[in-house]
Amino acid sequence: MSEGTQGVPDVAGAAAGAAETVSSWARAGRHAGFAGAAIGVVAAGAAAGVALERLTVGRGVRRKARMALDSAGPYGSLRGTPGTAYGDDGTALYYEVDEVDDRPDGEGQGARRKRLLGALGRRSAAPTVVFCHGYCLTQDAWHFQRAALRGRVRTVHWDQRSHGRSARGHAQIEGTDPVTIDMLGRDLKAVLDAAVPEGPIVLVGHSMGGMTVMALADQFPEYVAERVVGVGLIGTSAGRLSEVAFGLPSLGVKAFHRFAPGVLKALGAQSELVEKGRRATADLFAGLVKRYSFGAPKDVDPGVARFAERLIEATPIDVVAEFFPAFAVHDKTGALAAYDGVPALVLAGDRDLITPAEHSHTIGELLPAAELVCVPDAGHLVMLEHPELVNDRLTSLVERAVAEARSRRPARA
């Protein structure tokens, strides 16, 4: 980091460095025309924030702080019994199962578990809660929710294709099929067949994971009608994502949606160069993550913010590029009718720049019996930013789903 004669960080130099990095990424995508400019619009605000931060904190200090947070934070450390399902193109899909804990309850947990499971009379009739994560994340993004439900109800956590511990999509490697939301819905069905072969199911999806849940209903409506007893849709959308502004001015929005797929494809083709650039500009990347992940970034625990950054930075740029075009054509408004007859939770942050709260309100209109929750001062990663509130609403959903599962049990002779 350059400094002036009085030891004060050179703010102009910091901003110039960030701009140079964005420019280098744009050059890597030179065949995409003005695509670099579209991406640069998104990065500009974060670059300015990074430059200001450097007034008081040196690069080395920040790097050491990130390393300390990585080693000390417990986030993403929960593990379950591993398993593998296979997509219809042979892609290996990694999942983990947390079974109901038979050990004695901690103080205050027994009553809640009794409400969740005891009323069913037998564990095999209790629902399994299946969590589907979002774009550029992994199953570990549900850390707080997994911890809250751990031992109380059976849960399944899986990594979408090309994310986390799942394999790269075979169809994408071979170039035979692009990623589609429908493909992700079929992947979810494969995971359910392997991990939850019987019994009622509660589906919970965040962002792309919510779209995956909708795609399941679109392609397997009879399965959903028979097996699903509850659904949670968090920070997601049923369509019209090509109209999202991402907090940009109108000119920037048009440029972004027009050029982003092309520049991402070009960058994905030079992934090694881009990954080096990301590592070299960790401060700029962290600023982008905070801006687009949290509604009130300054109030987020630094360990949680770094955890989110780690999850996102672990997604290779070519995977980012493969998935991005699928969102522009995503439309599953009609599929939501399959979930109209079961307990539902629709939850969003009121400062979400990725899937704005208006999209959740639209889903709520299509699921009029759903509980609609808009969380103040929350962004896209609302389950990390306000875990207690999300945990409370999810637990309530599971309790309602237990009642739904009980109502479906055949009467005893």
Short mmCIF file of C-alpha atoms in Angstrom, two decimals:
data_model
loop_
_atom_site.label_atom_id
_atom_site.label_comp_id
_atom_site.label_asym_id
_atom_site.label_seq_id
_atom_site.Cartn_x
_atom_site.Cartn_y
_atom_site.Cartn_z
CA MET A 1 0.00 0.00 0.00
CA SER A 2 1.42 3.41 -0.91
CA GLU A 3 1.62 6.12 1.75
CA GLY A 4 2.20 9.89 1.71
CA THR A 5 5.13 11.61 3.41
CA GLN A 6 3.22 11.81 6.71
CA GLY A 7 2.40 8.08 6.72
CA VAL A 8 -1.18 8.65 5.59
CA PRO A 9 -2.47 6.07 3.07
CA ASP A 10 -2.78 7.35 -0.48
CA VAL A 11 -6.57 7.27 -1.03
CA ALA A 12 -6.29 8.24 -4.66
CA GLY A 13 -3.78 5.49 -5.24
CA ALA A 14 -6.03 2.94 -3.52
CA ALA A 15 -8.99 3.90 -5.66
CA ALA A 16 -6.80 3.86 -8.76
CA GLY A 17 -5.60 0.36 -7.88
CA ALA A 18 -9.16 -0.87 -7.55
CA ALA A 19 -10.07 0.78 -10.84
CA GLU A 20 -7.04 -0.82 -12.51
CA THR A 21 -8.19 -4.25 -11.32
CA VAL A 22 -11.68 -3.74 -12.73
CA SER A 23 -10.08 -2.53 -15.94
CA SER A 24 -7.90 -5.64 -16.16
CA TRP A 25 -10.97 -7.85 -15.77
CA ALA A 26 -12.64 -5.85 -18.53
CA ARG A 27 -9.61 -6.36 -20.80
CA ALA A 28 -9.86 -10.09 -20.14
CA GLY A 29 -13.38 -9.85 -21.52
CA ARG A 30 -12.47 -7.53 -24.42
CA HIS A 31 -14.40 -9.67 -26.91
CA ALA A 32 -17.57 -8.86 -24.99
CA GLY A 33 -17.52 -5.23 -26.15
CA PHE A 34 -18.59 -2.81 -23.43
CA ALA A 35 -19.34 -5.56 -20.89
CA GLY A 36 -16.48 -4.47 -18.68
CA ALA A 37 -18.10 -1.09 -18.25
CA ALA A 38 -21.32 -2.69 -17.06
CA ILE A 39 -19.51 -4.72 -14.41
CA GLY A 40 -17.44 -1.68 -13.51
CA VAL A 41 -20.56 0.26 -12.60
CA VAL A 42 -21.33 -2.33 -9.94
CA ALA A 43 -17.78 -2.26 -8.57
CA ALA A 44 -17.37 1.51 -8.41
CA GLY A 45 -19.23 2.08 -5.13
CA ALA A 46 -17.34 -0.67 -3.37
CA ALA A 47 -14.01 0.66 -4.66
CA ALA A 48 -14.73 4.06 -3.12
CA GLY A 49 -15.58 2.46 0.21
CA VAL A 50 -12.39 0.44 0.15
CA ALA A 51 -10.35 3.56 -0.53
CA LEU A 52 -11.86 5.30 2.49
CA GLU A 53 -11.26 2.26 4.67
CA ARG A 54 -7.57 2.42 3.80
CA LEU A 55 -7.32 5.81 5.49
CA THR A 56 -7.14 4.05 8.83
CA VAL A 57 -6.38 0.38 8.24
CA GLY A 58 -3.32 -0.99 6.44
CA ARG A 59 -3.48 -3.83 3.93
CA GLY A 60 -1.30 -6.09 6.05
CA VAL A 61 -3.49 -5.52 9.09
CA ARG A 62 -6.61 -6.40 7.13
CA ARG A 63 -5.00 -9.53 5.72
CA LYS A 64 -4.02 -10.69 9.21
CA ALA A 65 -7.52 -9.91 10.44
CA ARG A 66 -9.05 -12.07 7.70
CA MET A 67 -6.71 -14.93 8.59
CA ALA A 68 -7.63 -14.62 12.25
CA LEU A 69 -11.35 -14.64 11.48
CA ASP A 70 -10.92 -17.68 9.23
CA SER A 71 -9.20 -19.66 11.97
CA ALA A 72 -11.33 -18.55 14.90
CA GLY A 73 -14.86 -18.52 13.47
CA PRO A 74 -17.04 -21.61 13.97
CA TYR A 75 -19.19 -20.79 10.96
CA GLY A 76 -19.56 -23.60 8.48
CA SER A 77 -18.02 -26.16 10.82
CA LEU A 78 -21.14 -28.30 11.34
CA ARG A 79 -21.00 -31.65 9.57
CA GLY A 80 -23.42 -34.57 9.20
CA THR A 81 -23.56 -38.04 7.74
CA PRO A 82 -22.36 -37.68 4.12
CA GLY A 83 -24.08 -39.10 1.07
CA THR A 84 -24.04 -38.77 -2.71
CA ALA A 85 -26.88 -38.49 -5.19
CA TYR A 86 -26.50 -38.30 -8.96
CA GLY A 87 -28.08 -35.86 -11.37
CA ASP A 88 -29.61 -37.14 -14.58
CA ASP A 89 -26.35 -36.29 -16.39
CA GLY A 90 -24.30 -38.23 -13.81
CA THR A 91 -23.13 -35.24 -11.76
CA ALA A 92 -22.29 -36.28 -8.19
CA LEU A 93 -24.33 -34.21 -5.73
CA TYR A 94 -23.00 -34.13 -2.17
CA TYR A 95 -25.38 -34.01 0.79
CA GLU A 96 -25.27 -34.44 4.55
CA VAL A 97 -27.94 -35.68 6.94
CA ASP A 98 -28.39 -34.59 10.55
CA GLU A 99 -30.51 -37.17 12.35
CA VAL A 100 -32.67 -36.56 15.40
CA ASP A 101 -30.50 -36.53 18.50
CA ASP A 102 -31.34 -39.24 21.02
CA ARG A 103 -29.20 -37.69 23.76
CA PRO A 104 -30.85 -35.93 26.72
CA ASP A 105 -32.19 -32.49 25.93
CA GLY A 106 -30.47 -29.36 27.05
CA GLU A 107 -32.43 -26.99 29.22
CA GLY A 108 -35.42 -25.59 27.38
CA GLN A 109 -35.03 -27.78 24.31
CA GLY A 110 -37.21 -30.68 25.39
CA ALA A 111 -40.49 -28.79 25.10
CA ARG A 112 -39.67 -27.51 21.64
CA ARG A 113 -38.65 -30.97 20.43
CA LYS A 114 -41.82 -32.44 21.88
CA ARG A 115 -43.85 -29.94 19.86
CA LEU A 116 -41.87 -30.78 16.73
CA LEU A 117 -41.88 -34.56 17.03
CA GLY A 118 -43.86 -35.87 19.96
CA ALA A 119 -47.28 -35.15 18.53
CA LEU A 120 -46.64 -37.49 15.62
CA GLY A 121 -46.26 -40.50 17.85
CA ARG A 122 -43.52 -42.10 15.73
CA ARG A 123 -40.37 -40.65 14.29
CA SER A 124 -40.89 -42.09 10.79
CA ALA A 125 -43.87 -39.76 10.37
CA ALA A 126 -41.86 -36.65 11.31
CA PRO A 127 -40.88 -34.36 8.44
CA THR A 128 -37.35 -34.08 7.12
CA VAL A 129 -36.30 -30.47 6.50
CA VAL A 130 -34.25 -30.09 3.29
CA PHE A 131 -32.19 -26.93 2.82
CA CYS A 132 -31.27 -25.61 -0.65
CA HIS A 133 -28.60 -22.90 -0.81
CA GLY A 134 -28.21 -20.01 -3.23
CA TYR A 135 -25.94 -18.94 -6.07
CA CYS A 136 -22.22 -18.83 -5.23
CA LEU A 137 -22.86 -20.31 -1.77
CA THR A 138 -22.80 -23.81 -0.25
CA GLN A 139 -24.85 -25.76 2.26
CA ASP A 140 -22.78 -24.07 4.99
CA ALA A 141 -24.65 -20.80 4.36
CA TRP A 142 -27.38 -22.34 6.57
CA HIS A 143 -24.98 -22.57 9.54
CA PHE A 144 -27.22 -20.82 12.07
CA GLN A 145 -30.38 -22.58 10.96
CA ARG A 146 -28.64 -25.94 11.00
CA ALA A 147 -27.43 -25.29 14.52
CA ALA A 148 -30.90 -24.24 15.67
CA LEU A 149 -32.64 -27.36 14.33
CA ARG A 150 -29.79 -29.78 14.98
CA GLY A 151 -30.99 -32.80 16.93
CA ARG A 152 -34.61 -31.60 17.02
CA VAL A 153 -35.69 -32.73 13.58
CA ARG A 154 -34.06 -34.62 10.73
CA THR A 155 -32.43 -32.25 8.24
CA VAL A 156 -30.69 -32.61 4.88
CA HIS A 157 -28.17 -30.10 3.54
CA TRP A 158 -26.80 -30.38 0.00
CA ASP A 159 -24.48 -28.54 -2.35
CA GLN A 160 -25.89 -27.60 -5.73
CA ARG A 161 -23.96 -28.83 -8.77
CA SER A 162 -20.57 -27.12 -9.24
CA HIS A 163 -20.83 -25.62 -5.74
CA GLY A 164 -19.21 -26.71 -2.48
CA ARG A 165 -18.40 -30.41 -2.31
CA SER A 166 -20.59 -31.39 -5.26
CA ALA A 167 -18.90 -32.17 -8.57
CA ARG A 168 -18.74 -29.83 -11.52
CA GLY A 169 -21.76 -30.37 -13.74
CA HIS A 170 -20.98 -33.09 -16.26
CA ALA A 171 -23.22 -31.52 -18.89
CA GLN A 172 -21.43 -28.20 -18.45
CA ILE A 173 -17.93 -29.71 -18.63
CA GLU A 174 -18.88 -31.62 -21.76
CA GLY A 175 -20.69 -28.62 -23.22
CA THR A 176 -23.83 -30.62 -23.94
CA ASP A 177 -26.30 -28.60 -21.86
CA PRO A 178 -26.26 -25.18 -20.21
CA VAL A 179 -27.26 -24.76 -16.59
CA THR A 180 -31.01 -24.19 -16.20
CA ILE A 181 -33.21 -23.80 -13.15
CA ASP A 182 -35.14 -26.86 -14.35
CA MET A 183 -31.91 -28.85 -14.23
CA LEU A 184 -31.45 -27.78 -10.60
CA GLY A 185 -35.00 -28.90 -9.83
CA ARG A 186 -34.16 -32.37 -11.18
CA ASP A 187 -30.98 -32.37 -9.08
CA LEU A 188 -33.09 -31.68 -6.00
CA LYS A 189 -35.36 -34.59 -6.89
CA ALA A 190 -32.30 -36.87 -7.09
CA VAL A 191 -31.16 -35.71 -3.63
CA LEU A 192 -34.63 -36.27 -2.18
CA ASP A 193 -34.82 -39.77 -3.66
CA ALA A 194 -31.47 -40.65 -2.11
CA ALA A 195 -31.69 -38.87 1.25
CA VAL A 196 -35.45 -38.88 1.97
CA PRO A 197 -36.89 -41.97 0.29
CA GLU A 198 -39.99 -41.87 2.49
CA GLY A 199 -41.91 -39.62 4.82
CA PRO A 200 -43.04 -35.99 4.72
CA ILE A 201 -40.68 -33.22 3.62
CA VAL A 202 -40.28 -29.53 4.37
CA LEU A 203 -38.37 -27.69 1.63
CA VAL A 204 -36.41 -24.52 2.43
CA GLY A 205 -34.67 -22.55 -0.31
CA HIS A 206 -32.71 -19.31 -0.38
CA SER A 207 -32.32 -17.28 -3.58
CA MET A 208 -31.35 -19.80 -6.30
CA GLY A 209 -32.29 -22.54 -3.83
CA GLY A 210 -35.81 -21.16 -3.71
CA MET A 211 -35.94 -21.23 -7.50
CA THR A 212 -34.78 -24.85 -7.34
CA VAL A 213 -37.69 -25.63 -5.01
CA MET A 214 -40.07 -24.00 -7.50
CA ALA A 215 -38.55 -25.98 -10.37
CA LEU A 216 -39.15 -29.21 -8.45
CA ALA A 217 -42.86 -28.37 -8.21
CA ASP A 218 -42.99 -27.41 -11.87
CA GLN A 219 -41.61 -30.77 -13.01
CA PHE A 220 -42.87 -33.11 -10.28
CA PRO A 221 -46.22 -31.71 -9.08
CA GLU A 222 -47.58 -35.12 -8.05
CA TYR A 223 -44.49 -35.83 -5.96
CA VAL A 224 -44.83 -32.46 -4.25
CA ALA A 225 -48.51 -33.05 -3.55
CA GLU A 226 -47.76 -36.42 -1.99
CA ARG A 227 -44.62 -35.68 0.00
CA VAL A 228 -44.17 -31.96 0.75
CA VAL A 229 -45.86 -30.69 3.93
CA GLY A 230 -44.20 -27.27 4.17
CA VAL A 231 -42.09 -24.81 2.18
CA GLY A 232 -39.85 -21.89 3.09
CA LEU A 233 -38.84 -19.41 0.37
CA ILE A 234 -36.20 -16.95 1.57
CA GLY A 235 -34.81 -14.03 -0.42
CA THR A 236 -35.90 -15.53 -3.71
CA SER A 237 -37.89 -14.76 -6.84
CA ALA A 238 -40.40 -16.45 -9.12
CA GLY A 239 -39.23 -14.46 -12.16
CA ARG A 240 -38.52 -11.07 -13.76
CA LEU A 241 -34.95 -11.04 -12.49
CA SER A 242 -33.86 -9.28 -15.68
CA GLU A 243 -35.53 -6.16 -14.27
CA VAL A 244 -33.60 -6.07 -10.98
CA ALA A 245 -31.71 -2.77 -10.56
CA PHE A 246 -28.98 -3.98 -8.14
CA GLY A 247 -28.98 -0.50 -6.62
CA LEU A 248 -27.71 1.00 -9.89
CA PRO A 249 -28.97 4.02 -11.85
CA SER A 250 -31.22 3.20 -14.79
CA LEU A 251 -28.42 3.49 -17.37
CA GLY A 252 -26.24 1.14 -15.35
CA VAL A 253 -29.07 -1.40 -15.05
CA LYS A 254 -29.57 -1.58 -18.80
CA ALA A 255 -25.84 -1.92 -19.41
CA PHE A 256 -25.46 -4.59 -16.75
CA HIS A 257 -28.26 -6.82 -18.01
CA ARG A 258 -27.16 -6.36 -21.62
CA PHE A 259 -23.46 -7.06 -21.20
CA ALA A 260 -22.97 -9.05 -17.97
CA PRO A 261 -23.52 -12.52 -19.48
CA GLY A 262 -20.95 -11.84 -22.19
CA VAL A 263 -18.28 -10.45 -19.91
CA LEU A 264 -18.75 -13.25 -17.39
CA LYS A 265 -18.40 -15.81 -20.16
CA ALA A 266 -15.21 -14.13 -21.35
CA LEU A 267 -13.84 -13.95 -17.82
CA GLY A 268 -14.78 -17.59 -17.24
CA ALA A 269 -12.71 -18.54 -20.26
CA GLN A 270 -9.68 -16.96 -18.53
CA SER A 271 -10.45 -18.22 -15.05
CA GLU A 272 -6.83 -18.58 -13.91
CA LEU A 273 -6.09 -14.92 -14.64
CA VAL A 274 -9.31 -13.75 -13.00
CA GLU A 275 -8.79 -15.85 -9.86
CA LYS A 276 -5.35 -14.29 -9.43
CA GLY A 277 -6.97 -10.90 -9.80
CA ARG A 278 -9.56 -11.70 -7.15
CA ARG A 279 -6.88 -12.76 -4.69
CA ALA A 280 -4.85 -9.64 -5.40
CA THR A 281 -7.85 -7.37 -4.79
CA ALA A 282 -9.35 -9.01 -1.72
CA ASP A 283 -10.32 -5.62 -0.28
CA LEU A 284 -12.41 -4.67 -3.30
CA PHE A 285 -14.04 -8.10 -3.32
CA ALA A 286 -14.86 -7.85 0.41
CA GLY A 287 -16.48 -4.47 -0.19
CA LEU A 288 -18.67 -5.89 -2.94
CA VAL A 289 -19.69 -8.85 -0.78
CA LYS A 290 -20.71 -6.60 2.10
CA ARG A 291 -22.66 -4.22 -0.10
CA TYR A 292 -24.65 -6.93 -1.85
CA SER A 293 -25.01 -9.39 1.03
CA PHE A 294 -26.10 -7.30 3.99
CA GLY A 295 -28.61 -4.54 4.57
CA ALA A 296 -26.56 -2.90 7.33
CA PRO A 297 -22.95 -4.02 6.71
CA LYS A 298 -21.48 -1.99 9.57
CA ASP A 299 -23.66 -3.86 12.07
CA VAL A 300 -22.70 -7.36 10.92
CA ASP A 301 -20.32 -9.39 13.05
CA PRO A 302 -16.91 -9.27 11.28
CA GLY A 303 -16.66 -13.05 11.56
CA VAL A 304 -20.00 -13.49 9.79
CA ALA A 305 -19.04 -11.00 7.09
CA ARG A 306 -15.78 -12.82 6.49
CA PHE A 307 -17.63 -16.16 6.42
CA ALA A 308 -19.92 -14.86 3.67
CA GLU A 309 -16.91 -13.56 1.78
CA ARG A 310 -15.21 -16.95 2.05
CA LEU A 311 -18.26 -18.79 0.73
CA ILE A 312 -18.61 -16.54 -2.28
CA GLU A 313 -14.92 -16.29 -3.16
CA ALA A 314 -14.71 -20.10 -3.22
CA THR A 315 -16.99 -20.19 -6.28
CA PRO A 316 -14.81 -20.24 -9.42
CA ILE A 317 -15.48 -17.53 -11.98
CA ASP A 318 -16.32 -20.08 -14.68
CA VAL A 319 -19.06 -21.49 -12.44
CA VAL A 320 -20.36 -17.96 -11.84
CA ALA A 321 -20.47 -17.52 -15.62
CA GLU A 322 -22.19 -20.87 -16.26
CA PHE A 323 -25.08 -20.18 -13.91
CA PHE A 324 -25.72 -16.48 -14.51
CA PRO A 325 -27.72 -16.71 -17.78
CA ALA A 326 -30.26 -19.06 -16.18
CA PHE A 327 -31.66 -16.31 -13.98
CA ALA A 328 -32.72 -14.02 -16.82
CA VAL A 329 -35.13 -16.65 -18.20
CA HIS A 330 -36.30 -18.00 -14.84
CA ASP A 331 -40.10 -17.89 -14.51
CA LYS A 332 -41.85 -20.26 -12.11
CA THR A 333 -44.87 -18.20 -11.11
CA GLY A 334 -47.20 -20.94 -12.30
CA ALA A 335 -45.37 -23.63 -10.34
CA LEU A 336 -46.04 -21.94 -7.00
CA ALA A 337 -49.63 -23.20 -7.05
CA ALA A 338 -48.27 -26.61 -6.03
CA TYR A 339 -47.35 -25.15 -2.62
CA ASP A 340 -50.60 -23.29 -2.03
CA GLY A 341 -52.07 -26.05 0.11
CA VAL A 342 -49.24 -26.47 2.64
CA PRO A 343 -47.80 -24.28 5.41
CA ALA A 344 -45.48 -21.75 3.80
CA LEU A 345 -43.03 -19.06 4.84
CA VAL A 346 -41.97 -16.28 2.48
CA LEU A 347 -39.21 -14.14 3.98
CA ALA A 348 -37.05 -11.34 2.61
CA GLY A 349 -34.80 -8.49 3.71
CA ASP A 350 -36.16 -5.03 2.95
CA ARG A 351 -32.71 -3.94 1.68
CA ASP A 352 -32.05 -6.93 -0.56
CA LEU A 353 -30.40 -5.67 -3.76
CA ILE A 354 -30.18 -9.10 -5.42
CA THR A 355 -33.75 -10.36 -5.10
CA PRO A 356 -35.65 -7.32 -3.83
CA ALA A 357 -38.42 -7.72 -1.29
CA GLU A 358 -40.98 -6.88 -3.99
CA HIS A 359 -40.30 -10.32 -5.47
CA SER A 360 -41.21 -11.96 -2.17
CA HIS A 361 -44.39 -9.89 -2.00
CA THR A 362 -45.28 -11.24 -5.44
CA ILE A 363 -44.74 -14.79 -4.19
CA GLY A 364 -46.89 -13.95 -1.17
CA GLU A 365 -49.72 -12.89 -3.46
CA LEU A 366 -49.51 -16.26 -5.20
CA LEU A 367 -49.44 -18.08 -1.84
CA PRO A 368 -52.04 -16.10 0.11
CA ALA A 369 -51.99 -18.46 3.10
CA ALA A 370 -48.22 -18.11 3.54
CA GLU A 371 -46.60 -16.21 6.38
CA LEU A 372 -44.96 -13.20 4.72
CA VAL A 373 -42.07 -11.65 6.65
CA CYS A 374 -40.08 -8.60 5.53
CA VAL A 375 -37.05 -8.12 7.78
CA PRO A 376 -36.04 -4.49 8.40
CA ASP A 377 -32.44 -3.49 7.64
CA ALA A 378 -31.66 -6.91 6.14
CA GLY A 379 -29.98 -7.76 2.86
CA HIS A 380 -29.73 -10.79 0.62
CA LEU A 381 -28.01 -13.05 3.18
CA VAL A 382 -30.74 -12.43 5.74
CA MET A 383 -30.23 -15.88 7.33
CA LEU A 384 -26.70 -14.83 8.31
CA GLU A 385 -27.49 -11.22 9.12
CA HIS A 386 -30.55 -11.87 11.32
CA PRO A 387 -30.26 -15.55 12.26
CA GLU A 388 -32.40 -15.42 15.39
CA LEU A 389 -35.41 -14.05 13.53
CA VAL A 390 -35.01 -16.48 10.64
CA ASN A 391 -34.55 -19.40 13.03
CA ASP A 392 -37.71 -18.45 14.90
CA ARG A 393 -39.82 -18.26 11.74
CA LEU A 394 -38.38 -21.52 10.37
CA THR A 395 -39.08 -23.33 13.62
CA SER A 396 -42.65 -22.06 13.49
CA LEU A 397 -42.91 -23.34 9.91
CA VAL A 398 -41.68 -26.79 10.96
CA GLU A 399 -44.21 -26.87 13.80
CA ARG A 400 -47.00 -26.07 11.34
CA ALA A 401 -45.65 -28.70 8.96
CA VAL A 402 -45.74 -31.28 11.77
CA ALA A 403 -49.44 -30.54 12.17
CA GLU A 404 -49.88 -30.89 8.40
CA ALA A 405 -48.05 -34.23 8.42
CA ARG A 406 -50.23 -35.44 11.28
CA SER A 407 -53.38 -34.51 9.37
CA ARG A 408 -52.20 -36.62 6.42
CA ARG A 409 -51.61 -39.76 8.48
CA PRO A 410 -54.17 -42.46 7.74
CA ALA A 411 -56.58 -43.12 10.58
CA ARG A 412 -55.78 -46.19 12.68
CA ALA A 413 -58.10 -49.14 12.32
#
